[in-house]
C-alpha cells in the first residue's frame, strides 16, 4: 500500500468531514432536511442546485486560490447528495 496516498486521502477526507460538520452545526441539518420556508425543493433538488452554482463559479473563475473553497464546497455538496440519495433509498 502507498502510505503517503493513504495518509493524504485520510487528511483530505477529514478536512471535508470537518467542513460538513461545522456547516451542519451552523445551519442545522438544512442540507438534508430543508426548512421549506421559501424554496420548496427537495433535499436532492436543492443540493443539485447548489452543485450547479459551484460548478458555474469554477467555470467562470477557474480553479485558483480564490476558488479553492469552492472546490471544497463542491466535494461537500456531492457527499451530501450521496447521503440524500442513500437516505431516500433507506440505506
mmCIF file of C-alpha atoms in Angstrom:
data_model
loop_
_atom_site.group_PDB
_atom_site.id
_atom_site.type_symbol
_atom_site.label_atom_id
_atom_site.label_comp_id
_atom_site.label_asym_id
_atom_site.label_seq_id
_atom_site.Cartn_x
_atom_site.Cartn_y
_atom_site.Cartn_z
ATOM 1 C CA UNK A 1 0.000 0.000 0.000
ATOM 2 C CA UNK A 2 1.063 3.549 -0.653
ATOM 3 C CA UNK A 3 1.359 5.008 2.829
ATOM 4 C CA UNK A 4 1.636 8.603 1.583
ATOM 5 C CA UNK A 5 -1.509 8.252 -0.537
ATOM 6 C CA UNK A 6 -3.484 6.784 2.361
ATOM 7 C CA UNK A 7 -2.284 9.499 4.721
ATOM 8 C CA UNK A 8 -3.123 12.270 2.231
ATOM 9 C CA UNK A 9 -6.517 10.728 1.493
ATOM 10 C CA UNK A 10 -7.387 10.471 5.190
ATOM 11 C CA UNK A 11 -6.321 14.082 5.779
ATOM 12 C CA UNK A 12 -8.458 15.389 2.903
ATOM 13 C CA UNK A 13 -11.445 13.264 3.945
ATOM 14 C CA UNK A 14 -11.088 14.627 7.483
ATOM 15 C CA UNK A 15 -10.975 18.216 6.190
ATOM 16 C CA UNK A 16 -14.157 17.776 4.138
ATOM 17 C CA UNK A 17 -15.815 15.951 7.029
ATOM 18 C CA UNK A 18 -14.904 18.777 9.419
ATOM 19 C CA UNK A 19 -16.245 21.345 6.932
ATOM 20 C CA UNK A 20 -19.560 19.480 6.675
ATOM 21 C CA UNK A 21 -19.832 19.096 10.454
ATOM 22 C CA UNK A 22 -19.151 22.798 11.019
ATOM 23 C CA UNK A 23 -21.687 23.849 8.392
ATOM 24 C CA UNK A 24 -24.244 21.415 9.810
ATOM 25 C CA UNK A 25 -23.719 22.966 13.230
ATOM 26 C CA UNK A 26 -24.106 26.500 11.821
ATOM 27 C CA UNK A 27 -27.089 25.828 9.538
ATOM 28 C CA UNK A 28 -28.738 22.876 11.220
ATOM 29 C CA UNK A 29 -29.432 19.859 9.063
ATOM 30 C CA UNK A 30 -30.819 22.093 6.307
ATOM 31 C CA UNK A 31 -28.940 20.304 3.515
ATOM 32 C CA UNK A 32 -30.709 17.004 4.114
ATOM 33 C CA UNK A 33 -33.858 18.427 5.728
ATOM 34 C CA UNK A 34 -34.570 21.784 4.032
ATOM 35 C CA UNK A 35 -36.738 24.213 6.003
ATOM 36 C CA UNK A 36 -39.024 24.797 3.011
ATOM 37 C CA UNK A 37 -39.733 28.372 4.114
ATOM 38 C CA UNK A 38 -39.033 29.985 0.750
ATOM 39 C CA UNK A 39 -37.900 27.176 -1.529
ATOM 40 C CA UNK A 40 -39.989 24.041 -1.893
ATOM 41 C CA UNK A 41 -37.175 21.985 -3.445
ATOM 42 C CA UNK A 42 -36.450 18.537 -2.085
ATOM 43 C CA UNK A 43 -33.078 17.969 -0.457
ATOM 44 C CA UNK A 44 -31.781 16.331 -3.654
ATOM 45 C CA UNK A 45 -33.042 19.152 -5.863
ATOM 46 C CA UNK A 46 -31.621 21.840 -3.573
ATOM 47 C CA UNK A 47 -28.248 20.097 -3.421
ATOM 48 C CA UNK A 48 -28.163 19.758 -7.214
ATOM 49 C CA UNK A 49 -28.883 23.488 -7.488
ATOM 50 C CA UNK A 50 -26.027 24.293 -5.113
ATOM 51 C CA UNK A 51 -23.743 21.974 -7.076
ATOM 52 C CA UNK A 52 -24.703 23.792 -10.297
ATOM 53 C CA UNK A 53 -23.842 27.134 -8.644
ATOM 54 C CA UNK A 54 -20.420 25.874 -7.553
ATOM 55 C CA UNK A 55 -19.694 24.406 -10.998
ATOM 56 C CA UNK A 56 -20.677 27.706 -12.634
ATOM 57 C CA UNK A 57 -18.342 29.610 -10.328
ATOM 58 C CA UNK A 58 -15.487 27.272 -11.280
ATOM 59 C CA UNK A 59 -16.418 27.573 -14.965
ATOM 60 C CA UNK A 60 -16.375 31.371 -14.749
ATOM 61 C CA UNK A 61 -13.387 31.874 -12.457
ATOM 62 C CA UNK A 62 -11.348 28.699 -12.910
ATOM 63 C CA UNK A 63 -9.655 26.812 -10.125
ATOM 64 C CA UNK A 64 -7.236 29.024 -8.245
ATOM 65 C CA UNK A 65 -6.552 30.366 -4.743
ATOM 66 C CA UNK A 66 -9.742 32.450 -4.947
ATOM 67 C CA UNK A 67 -11.937 29.427 -5.695
ATOM 68 C CA UNK A 68 -10.209 26.744 -3.621
ATOM 69 C CA UNK A 69 -13.027 26.907 -1.062
ATOM 70 C CA UNK A 70 -15.490 26.366 -3.930
ATOM 71 C CA UNK A 71 -13.858 23.025 -4.694
ATOM 72 C CA UNK A 72 -14.190 22.022 -1.036
ATOM 73 C CA UNK A 73 -17.843 23.122 -1.046
ATOM 74 C CA UNK A 74 -18.459 21.140 -4.237
ATOM 75 C CA UNK A 75 -16.958 17.991 -2.726
ATOM 76 C CA UNK A 76 -19.094 18.521 0.363
ATOM 77 C CA UNK A 77 -22.303 19.028 -1.636
ATOM 78 C CA UNK A 78 -21.604 15.913 -3.697
ATOM 79 C CA UNK A 79 -21.110 13.941 -0.497
ATOM 80 C CA UNK A 80 -24.362 15.353 0.927
ATOM 81 C CA UNK A 81 -26.143 14.436 -2.315
ATOM 82 C CA UNK A 82 -24.861 10.885 -1.916
ATOM 83 C CA UNK A 83 -26.235 10.866 1.638
ATOM 84 C CA UNK A 84 -29.613 12.260 0.496
ATOM 85 C CA UNK A 85 -29.907 9.594 -2.192
ATOM 86 C CA UNK A 86 -28.988 6.851 0.289
ATOM 87 C CA UNK A 87 -31.479 8.197 2.838
ATOM 88 C CA UNK A 88 -34.216 8.206 0.210
ATOM 89 C CA UNK A 89 -33.443 4.573 -0.593
ATOM 90 C CA UNK A 90 -33.471 3.710 3.106
ATOM 91 C CA UNK A 91 -29.746 2.933 3.323
#
